[in-house]
PDB file of C-alpha atoms in Angstrom:
ATOM      1  CA  MET A 227       0.000   0.000   0.000  1.00 39.00           C
ATOM      2  CA  LYS A 228       1.368   3.421  -0.922  1.00 41.00           C
ATOM      3  CA  PRO A 229       2.049   5.933   1.871  1.00 43.00           C
ATOM      4  CA  ALA A 230      -0.593   8.638   2.304  1.00 40.00           C
ATOM      5  CA  ALA A 231       1.939  11.339   1.465  1.00 38.00           C
ATOM      6  CA  TYR A 232       2.709   9.622  -1.861  1.00 34.00           C
ATOM      7  CA  SER A 233      -0.982   9.326  -2.705  1.00 35.00           C
ATOM      8  CA  ALA A 234      -1.523  13.001  -1.925  1.00 34.00           C
ATOM      9  CA  ILE A 235       1.311  14.008  -4.219  1.00 31.00           C
ATOM     10  CA  ALA A 236       0.267  11.660  -7.014  1.00 34.00           C
ATOM     11  CA  SER A 237      -3.339  12.817  -6.959  1.00 34.00           C
ATOM     12  CA  SER A 238      -2.605  16.516  -6.646  1.00 34.00           C
ATOM     13  CA  THR A 239      -2.826  18.724  -9.715  1.00 37.00           C
ATOM     14  CA  ILE A 240      -0.403  21.504 -10.493  1.00 36.00           C
ATOM     15  CA  PRO A 241      -1.990  24.640 -12.003  1.00 42.00           C
ATOM     16  CA  PHE A 242      -0.470  25.282 -15.412  1.00 41.00           C
ATOM     17  CA  ASN A 243      -1.070  27.998 -17.951  1.00 45.00           C
ATOM     18  CA  GLN A 244      -3.334  26.485 -20.607  1.00 47.00           C
ATOM     19  CA  GLN A 245      -2.885  29.287 -23.147  1.00 48.00           C
ATOM     20  CA  THR A 246      -1.841  28.257 -26.639  1.00 50.00           C
ATOM     21  CA  SER A 247       0.112  31.485 -26.912  1.00 58.00           C
ATOM     22  CA  VAL A 248       1.772  33.877 -24.515  1.00 71.00           C
ATOM     23  CA  ILE A 249       2.037  37.635 -24.325  1.00 81.00           C
ATOM     24  CA  ARG A 250       5.391  38.756 -25.715  1.00 79.00           C
ATOM     25  CA  ILE A 251       7.059  41.582 -23.790  1.00 82.00           C
ATOM     26  CA  ASN A 252      10.171  43.327 -25.068  1.00 82.00           C
ATOM     27  CA  ASN A 253      11.414  46.241 -22.969  1.00 84.00           C
ATOM     28  CA  SER A 254      15.009  46.068 -24.163  1.00 84.00           C
ATOM     29  CA  LEU A 255      17.248  49.092 -24.594  1.00 87.00           C
ATOM     30  CA  VAL A 256      16.850  49.099 -28.382  1.00 89.00           C
ATOM     31  CA  GLY A 257      13.379  47.531 -28.421  1.00 86.00           C
ATOM     32  CA  ALA A 258      11.545  50.595 -29.744  1.00 89.00           C
ATOM     33  CA  VAL A 259      13.983  51.082 -32.643  1.00 93.00           C
ATOM     34  CA  GLU A 260      14.020  47.352 -33.372  1.00 91.00           C
ATOM     35  CA  ARG A 261      10.208  47.169 -33.568  1.00 91.00           C
ATOM     36  CA  LYS A 262      10.159  49.998 -36.140  1.00 94.00           C
ATOM     37  CA  ALA A 263      12.871  48.301 -38.198  1.00 94.00           C
ATOM     38  CA  LEU A 264      11.060  44.956 -38.127  1.00 93.00           C
ATOM     39  CA  ALA A 265       7.751  46.597 -39.068  1.00 93.00           C
ATOM     40  CA  TRP A 266       9.489  48.141 -42.098  1.00 95.00           C
ATOM     41  CA  LEU A 267      11.251  44.920 -43.080  1.00 95.00           C
ATOM     42  CA  VAL A 268       8.307  42.569 -42.682  1.00 94.00           C
ATOM     43  CA  ARG A 269       6.349  44.450 -45.361  1.00 94.00           C
ATOM     44  CA  ARG A 270       9.184  43.895 -47.815  1.00 94.00           C
ATOM     45  CA  VAL A 271       9.817  40.194 -47.332  1.00 93.00           C
ATOM     46  CA  PRO A 272       9.256  38.357 -50.669  1.00 93.00           C
ATOM     47  CA  ALA A 273       6.032  36.337 -50.825  1.00 91.00           C
ATOM     48  CA  ARG A 274       7.957  33.096 -51.371  1.00 92.00           C
ATOM     49  CA  MET A 275       9.797  33.590 -48.077  1.00 93.00           C
ATOM     50  CA  THR A 276       8.091  31.752 -45.197  1.00 94.00           C
ATOM     51  CA  PRO A 277       8.624  32.020 -41.418  1.00 94.00           C
ATOM     52  CA  ASP A 278      10.304  28.584 -41.445  1.00 95.00           C
ATOM     53  CA  THR A 279      12.675  29.783 -44.186  1.00 95.00           C
ATOM     54  CA  LEU A 280      13.622  32.756 -42.027  1.00 95.00           C
ATOM     55  CA  THR A 281      14.214  30.484 -39.031  1.00 95.00           C
ATOM     56  CA  ALA A 282      16.597  28.413 -41.158  1.00 96.00           C
ATOM     57  CA  PHE A 283      18.235  31.630 -42.412  1.00 96.00           C
ATOM     58  CA  GLY A 284      18.935  32.585 -38.797  1.00 96.00           C
ATOM     59  CA  ILE A 285      20.723  29.289 -38.178  1.00 97.00           C
ATOM     60  CA  VAL A 286      22.754  29.809 -41.355  1.00 97.00           C
ATOM     61  CA  GLY A 287      23.752  33.193 -39.944  1.00 98.00           C
ATOM     62  CA  ALA A 288      24.917  31.589 -36.686  1.00 98.00           C
ATOM     63  CA  ALA A 289      26.909  29.011 -38.667  1.00 98.00           C
ATOM     64  CA  LEU A 290      28.450  31.839 -40.707  1.00 98.00           C
ATOM     65  CA  THR A 291      29.508  33.510 -37.470  1.00 98.00           C
ATOM     66  CA  LEU A 292      31.169  30.252 -36.383  1.00 98.00           C
ATOM     67  CA  VAL A 293      33.040  29.981 -39.689  1.00 98.00           C
ATOM     68  CA  GLY A 294      34.097  33.635 -39.555  1.00 98.00           C
ATOM     69  CA  TYR A 295      35.531  33.259 -36.076  1.00 98.00           C
ATOM     70  CA  VAL A 296      37.419  30.082 -36.991  1.00 98.00           C
ATOM     71  CA  LEU A 297      38.956  31.816 -40.016  1.00 98.00           C
ATOM     72  CA  THR A 298      40.266  34.667 -37.854  1.00 98.00           C
ATOM     73  CA  ALA A 299      43.161  32.349 -37.035  1.00 96.00           C
ATOM     74  CA  TRP A 300      44.414  33.340 -40.527  1.00 97.00           C
ATOM     75  CA  SER A 301      43.184  36.918 -40.735  1.00 97.00           C
ATOM     76  CA  ALA A 302      41.397  39.351 -38.455  1.00 97.00           C
ATOM     77  CA  GLY A 303      39.460  40.502 -41.519  1.00 97.00           C
ATOM     78  CA  PHE A 304      37.165  37.508 -41.098  1.00 98.00           C
ATOM     79  CA  LEU A 305      35.719  39.248 -38.047  1.00 98.00           C
ATOM     80  CA  TRP A 306      33.538  41.129 -40.530  1.00 98.00           C
ATOM     81  CA  LEU A 307      32.188  37.780 -41.740  1.00 98.00           C
ATOM     82  CA  ALA A 308      31.426  36.808 -38.143  1.00 98.00           C
ATOM     83  CA  SER A 309      29.590  40.105 -37.626  1.00 98.00           C
ATOM     84  CA  LEU A 310      27.668  39.661 -40.893  1.00 98.00           C
ATOM     85  CA  GLY A 311      26.560  36.249 -39.628  1.00 98.00           C
ATOM     86  CA  LEU A 312      25.222  37.911 -36.477  1.00 98.00           C
ATOM     87  CA  VAL A 313      23.178  40.321 -38.619  1.00 97.00           C
ATOM     88  CA  PHE A 314      21.757  37.366 -40.582  1.00 98.00           C
ATOM     89  CA  HIS A 315      21.025  35.576 -37.313  1.00 97.00           C
ATOM     90  CA  TRP A 316      19.126  38.630 -36.049  1.00 96.00           C
ATOM     91  CA  LEU A 317      17.132  38.872 -39.283  1.00 96.00           C
ATOM     92  CA  GLY A 318      16.064  35.227 -39.185  1.00 95.00           C
ATOM     93  CA  ASP A 319      15.459  35.061 -35.443  1.00 94.00           C
ATOM     94  CA  SER A 320      13.494  38.315 -35.245  1.00 93.00           C
ATOM     95  CA  LEU A 321      11.595  38.284 -38.526  1.00 94.00           C
ATOM     96  CA  ASP A 322      10.169  34.740 -38.525  1.00 92.00           C
ATOM     97  CA  GLY A 323       7.546  35.309 -35.838  1.00 90.00           C
ATOM     98  CA  ASN A 324       6.840  38.867 -36.975  1.00 91.00           C
ATOM     99  CA  LEU A 325       6.239  37.651 -40.526  1.00 93.00           C
ATOM    100  CA  ALA A 326       3.821  34.971 -39.302  1.00 92.00           C
ATOM    101  CA  ARG A 327       1.852  37.538 -37.314  1.00 91.00           C
ATOM    102  CA  PHE A 328       1.886  40.046 -40.194  1.00 92.00           C
ATOM    103  CA  ARG A 329       0.532  37.457 -42.650  1.00 92.00           C
ATOM    104  CA  LYS A 330      -1.858  36.054 -40.005  1.00 92.00           C
ATOM    105  CA  ILE A 331      -0.470  32.542 -40.384  1.00 92.00           C
ATOM    106  CA  GLU A 332       0.554  32.088 -36.759  1.00 89.00           C
ATOM    107  CA  ARG A 333       1.031  28.621 -35.343  1.00 89.00           C
ATOM    108  CA  PRO A 334       1.394  29.559 -31.664  1.00 85.00           C
ATOM    109  CA  LYS A 335       2.458  26.185 -30.243  1.00 87.00           C
ATOM    110  CA  TYR A 336       4.664  25.178 -33.174  1.00 90.00           C
ATOM    111  CA  GLY A 337       6.206  28.615 -33.546  1.00 86.00           C
ATOM    112  CA  TYR A 338       6.942  29.042 -29.842  1.00 86.00           C
ATOM    113  CA  PHE A 339       8.401  25.540 -29.579  1.00 90.00           C
ATOM    114  CA  LEU A 340      10.546  25.801 -32.707  1.00 90.00           C
ATOM    115  CA  ASP A 341      11.790  29.326 -32.015  1.00 90.00           C
ATOM    116  CA  GLN A 342      12.952  28.631 -28.472  1.00 89.00           C
ATOM    117  CA  THR A 343      14.605  25.294 -29.248  1.00 92.00           C
ATOM    118  CA  ILE A 344      16.333  26.516 -32.415  1.00 94.00           C
ATOM    119  CA  ASP A 345      17.752  29.416 -30.393  1.00 94.00           C
ATOM    120  CA  VAL A 346      19.766  26.876 -28.386  1.00 95.00           C
ATOM    121  CA  ILE A 347      21.525  25.731 -31.559  1.00 96.00           C
ATOM    122  CA  GLY A 348      22.173  29.273 -32.798  1.00 96.00           C
ATOM    123  CA  ASN A 349      23.571  30.420 -29.440  1.00 96.00           C
ATOM    124  CA  LEU A 350      25.798  27.354 -29.248  1.00 97.00           C
ATOM    125  CA  LEU A 351      27.234  27.945 -32.737  1.00 98.00           C
ATOM    126  CA  ILE A 352      28.009  31.586 -31.947  1.00 97.00           C
ATOM    127  CA  CYS A 353      29.692  30.829 -28.623  1.00 97.00           C
ATOM    128  CA  LEU A 354      31.651  27.912 -30.073  1.00 97.00           C
ATOM    129  CA  GLY A 355      32.907  30.276 -32.753  1.00 98.00           C
ATOM    130  CA  MET A 356      34.050  32.789 -30.167  1.00 97.00           C
ATOM    131  CA  GLY A 357      35.823  30.034 -28.221  1.00 97.00           C
ATOM    132  CA  LEU A 358      37.566  28.737 -31.345  1.00 97.00           C
ATOM    133  CA  SER A 359      38.848  32.204 -32.264  1.00 97.00           C
ATOM    134  CA  PRO A 360      42.225  33.487 -31.027  1.00 96.00           C
ATOM    135  CA  TYR A 361      40.472  36.137 -28.915  1.00 97.00           C
ATOM    136  CA  VAL A 362      38.255  34.335 -26.381  1.00 97.00           C
ATOM    137  CA  ARG A 363      39.042  31.256 -24.308  1.00 96.00           C
ATOM    138  CA  MET A 364      36.643  28.357 -24.915  1.00 97.00           C
ATOM    139  CA  ASP A 365      35.931  27.862 -21.203  1.00 96.00           C
ATOM    140  CA  ILE A 366      34.964  31.523 -20.803  1.00 97.00           C
ATOM    141  CA  ALA A 367      32.808  31.480 -23.955  1.00 97.00           C
ATOM    142  CA  LEU A 368      30.927  28.397 -22.700  1.00 97.00           C
ATOM    143  CA  LEU A 369      30.528  29.948 -19.241  1.00 97.00           C
ATOM    144  CA  ALA A 370      28.860  32.965 -20.860  1.00 97.00           C
ATOM    145  CA  LEU A 371      26.631  30.591 -22.847  1.00 97.00           C
ATOM    146  CA  ALA A 372      25.603  28.810 -19.630  1.00 97.00           C
ATOM    147  CA  GLY A 373      24.730  32.135 -17.989  1.00 96.00           C
ATOM    148  CA  TYR A 374      22.745  33.302 -20.999  1.00 95.00           C
ATOM    149  CA  HIS A 375      20.822  30.037 -21.122  1.00 96.00           C
ATOM    150  CA  ALA A 376      20.124  30.274 -17.385  1.00 96.00           C
ATOM    151  CA  LEU A 377      18.314  33.556 -18.060  1.00 95.00           C
ATOM    152  CA  SER A 378      16.540  31.994 -21.052  1.00 94.00           C
ATOM    153  CA  ILE A 379      15.305  29.122 -18.888  1.00 94.00           C
ATOM    154  CA  TYR A 380      14.049  31.602 -16.288  1.00 95.00           C
ATOM    155  CA  SER A 381      12.146  33.517 -18.983  1.00 93.00           C
ATOM    156  CA  LEU A 382      10.597  30.322 -20.427  1.00 92.00           C
ATOM    157  CA  VAL A 383       9.547  28.961 -17.034  1.00 92.00           C
ATOM    158  CA  LYS A 384       8.073  32.321 -16.068  1.00 91.00           C
ATOM    159  CA  ALA A 385       6.079  32.290 -19.328  1.00 90.00           C
ATOM    160  CA  CYS A 386       4.529  28.963 -18.284  1.00 89.00           C
ATOM    161  CA  VAL A 387       3.613  30.365 -14.870  1.00 90.00           C
ATOM    162  CA  SER A 388       2.461  33.869 -15.805  1.00 87.00           C
ATOM    163  CA  GLY A 389       1.576  33.688 -19.513  1.00 85.00           C
ATOM    164  CA  GLU A 390       4.061  36.502 -20.193  1.00 85.00           C
ATOM    165  CA  PHE A 391       7.145  35.785 -22.268  1.00 86.00           C
ATOM    166  CA  HIS A 392       9.823  38.374 -21.557  1.00 84.00           C
ATOM    167  CA  ILE A 393      12.137  38.567 -24.557  1.00 86.00           C
ATOM    168  CA  SER A 394      14.384  40.937 -22.613  1.00 82.00           C
ATOM    169  CA  LEU A 395      15.323  40.886 -18.941  1.00 84.00           C
ATOM    170  CA  VAL A 396      16.545  43.934 -17.014  1.00 80.00           C
ATOM    171  CA  GLY A 397      16.548  45.837 -20.306  1.00 81.00           C
ATOM    172  CA  TRP A 398      18.817  43.322 -22.007  1.00 84.00           C
ATOM    173  CA  GLY A 399      17.872  40.915 -24.787  1.00 89.00           C
ATOM    174  CA  PRO A 400      19.294  38.942 -27.731  1.00 92.00           C
ATOM    175  CA  THR A 401      19.619  42.022 -29.951  1.00 93.00           C
ATOM    176  CA  GLU A 402      21.727  43.859 -27.365  1.00 93.00           C
ATOM    177  CA  MET A 403      23.910  40.765 -27.080  1.00 94.00           C
ATOM    178  CA  ARG A 404      24.532  40.680 -30.823  1.00 96.00           C
ATOM    179  CA  LEU A 405      25.303  44.407 -30.898  1.00 96.00           C
ATOM    180  CA  LEU A 406      27.810  44.012 -28.076  1.00 96.00           C
ATOM    181  CA  ILE A 407      29.549  41.134 -29.861  1.00 97.00           C
ATOM    182  CA  ILE A 408      29.661  43.115 -33.131  1.00 98.00           C
ATOM    183  CA  LEU A 409      31.161  46.054 -31.208  1.00 97.00           C
ATOM    184  CA  MET A 410      33.753  43.704 -29.716  1.00 97.00           C
ATOM    185  CA  ASN A 411      34.598  42.321 -33.188  1.00 98.00           C
ATOM    186  CA  THR A 412      35.012  45.820 -34.598  1.00 98.00           C
ATOM    187  CA  THR A 413      37.237  46.887 -31.709  1.00 97.00           C
ATOM    188  CA  ILE A 414      39.410  43.794 -32.148  1.00 97.00           C
ATOM    189  CA  PHE A 415      39.838  44.508 -35.860  1.00 97.00           C
ATOM    190  CA  PHE A 416      40.990  48.096 -35.361  1.00 97.00           C
ATOM    191  CA  PHE A 417      42.906  47.825 -32.074  1.00 96.00           C
ATOM    192  CA  GLY A 418      43.776  44.151 -31.724  1.00 95.00           C
ATOM    193  CA  ALA A 419      43.532  41.892 -28.677  1.00 94.00           C
ATOM    194  CA  PRO A 420      47.042  41.264 -27.317  1.00 93.00           C
ATOM    195  CA  GLU A 421      47.436  38.480 -24.780  1.00 90.00           C
ATOM    196  CA  PHE A 422      48.525  39.012 -21.179  1.00 89.00           C
ATOM    197  CA  VAL A 423      48.938  36.727 -18.194  1.00 85.00           C
ATOM    198  CA  PHE A 424      46.419  37.063 -15.359  1.00 78.00           C
ATOM    199  CA  ALA A 425      46.399  34.679 -12.385  1.00 77.00           C
ATOM    200  CA  GLY A 426      48.646  32.364 -14.359  1.00 82.00           C
ATOM    201  CA  LEU A 427      46.261  32.284 -17.330  1.00 83.00           C
ATOM    202  CA  SER A 428      46.890  33.692 -20.786  1.00 89.00           C
ATOM    203  CA  MET A 429      43.988  36.043 -21.565  1.00 93.00           C
ATOM    204  CA  THR A 430      42.921  38.989 -23.710  1.00 96.00           C
ATOM    205  CA  TRP A 431      40.687  41.942 -22.937  1.00 96.00           C
ATOM    206  CA  CYS A 432      37.980  40.024 -24.824  1.00 97.00           C
ATOM    207  CA  ASP A 433      38.198  37.264 -22.208  1.00 96.00           C
ATOM    208  CA  ILE A 434      37.662  39.819 -19.455  1.00 95.00           C
ATOM    209  CA  THR A 435      34.714  41.324 -21.356  1.00 95.00           C
ATOM    210  CA  VAL A 436      32.999  37.967 -21.907  1.00 97.00           C
ATOM    211  CA  LEU A 437      33.758  36.902 -18.321  1.00 96.00           C
ATOM    212  CA  LEU A 438      32.075  40.056 -17.013  1.00 96.00           C
ATOM    213  CA  MET A 439      29.100  39.296 -19.275  1.00 95.00           C
ATOM    214  CA  ALA A 440      28.876  35.798 -17.789  1.00 96.00           C
ATOM    215  CA  ALA A 441      29.028  37.188 -14.247  1.00 97.00           C
ATOM    216  CA  GLY A 442      26.268  39.655 -15.117  1.00 95.00           C
ATOM    217  CA  PHE A 443      24.083  36.865 -16.512  1.00 96.00           C
ATOM    218  CA  PHE A 444      24.401  34.729 -13.399  1.00 97.00           C
ATOM    219  CA  ALA A 445      23.918  37.690 -11.047  1.00 97.00           C
ATOM    220  CA  ALA A 446      20.746  38.708 -12.921  1.00 95.00           C
ATOM    221  CA  PHE A 447      19.528  35.097 -12.871  1.00 96.00           C
ATOM    222  CA  VAL A 448      19.927  34.787  -9.092  1.00 97.00           C
ATOM    223  CA  HIS A 449      18.281  38.183  -8.477  1.00 96.00           C
ATOM    224  CA  LEU A 450      15.319  37.508 -10.782  1.00 95.00           C
ATOM    225  CA  LEU A 451      14.860  33.978  -9.468  1.00 95.00           C
ATOM    226  CA  ALA A 452      14.797  35.097  -5.837  1.00 96.00           C
ATOM    227  CA  SER A 453      12.546  38.114  -6.408  1.00 95.00           C
ATOM    228  CA  TYR A 454       9.959  36.282  -8.555  1.00 94.00           C
ATOM    229  CA  ALA A 455       9.868  33.261  -6.245  1.00 93.00           C
ATOM    230  CA  ALA A 456       9.191  35.616  -3.316  1.00 93.00           C
ATOM    231  CA  GLU A 457       6.462  37.369  -5.318  1.00 92.00           C
ATOM    232  CA  LEU A 458       4.744  34.059  -6.145  1.00 91.00           C
ATOM    233  CA  ALA A 459       4.996  32.938  -2.532  1.00 90.00           C
ATOM    234  CA  ARG A 460       3.311  36.158  -1.356  1.00 89.00           C
ATOM    235  CA  GLU A 461       0.535  35.809  -3.952  1.00 86.00           C
ATOM    236  CA  GLU A 462      -0.223  32.207  -3.060  1.00 83.00           C
ATOM    237  CA  ARG A 463      -0.088  32.925   0.684  1.00 85.00           C
ATOM    238  CA  ARG A 464      -2.552  35.786   0.163  1.00 81.00           C
ATOM    239  CA  SER A 465      -4.856  33.530  -1.861  1.00 75.00           C
ATOM    240  CA  TYR A 466      -4.610  30.858   0.835  1.00 72.00           C
ATOM    241  CA  ASP A 467      -5.480  33.333   3.574  1.00 68.00           C
ATOM    242  CA  GLU A 468      -8.485  34.563   1.592  1.00 69.00           C
ATOM    243  CA  GLU A 469      -9.912  31.050   1.094  1.00 66.00           C
ATOM    244  CA  PRO A 470     -12.739  29.999   3.452  1.00 65.00           C
ATOM    245  CA  GLN A 471     -11.482  27.659   6.179  1.00 59.00           C
ATOM    246  CA  GLY A 472     -13.277  24.617   4.765  1.00 51.00           C
ATOM    247  CA  ARG A 473     -11.934  25.138   1.226  1.00 55.00           C
ATOM    248  CA  ARG A 474      -8.284  25.647   2.041  1.00 54.00           C
ATOM    249  CA  PRO A 475      -6.048  23.003   0.460  1.00 55.00           C
ATOM    250  CA  ARG A 476      -4.201  20.761   2.881  1.00 54.00           C
ATOM    251  CA  ALA A 477      -0.457  21.148   2.948  1.00 50.00           C
ATOM    252  CA  ILE A 478       1.442  18.122   1.696  1.00 46.00           C
TER     253      ILE A 478
END
């Protein structure tokens, strides 16, 4: 016979957002300018171009960034190719959903699922490229990727709980990340990235930059996690206190 506690857990239901789509919120630093640019571009996308084609185009852009970074071992000029790949990645990643909504051919579940999972591949290709270049250590590039994905997981889980999908967090989103990387590429091309030894490790100023980015990601993740968990706890405690005595759920 199963313990009572096990039965209570097995028979309990967990409230879950049943929406087929979520509210998209983008309060990033360049969000207003980006929305205007996307509104202009989406009206000029050729009819034969579909949202799925744009999603694939974004992955091609990420792969191009990887190739560009790898080729910088021979010439810093390939940094421009890496930056061009980031522009292509932005076009595909940002335009696919906007095009579907503009043409009124949305597939909320499919689109949300595909977009968020494909992003994992694109982010991995970009960070692998940075780590394979002469400018950023692979361990630091992957640490930044882990921090970025920690924030992405927070945003996706919060969307399930609240029905609000925050594309940007604390004013920072994917577009700002790409712009920062393009700025870093441009700075490397014009001023170089000489190596120095810090704490016994050979590093460049790019390593320090990406390491600070990773620290910022993890700090934001911890802050957002703690603050939203506390907010949910207060809301559910308030709801519990407002329930009539006979209808209050028993604690497990």
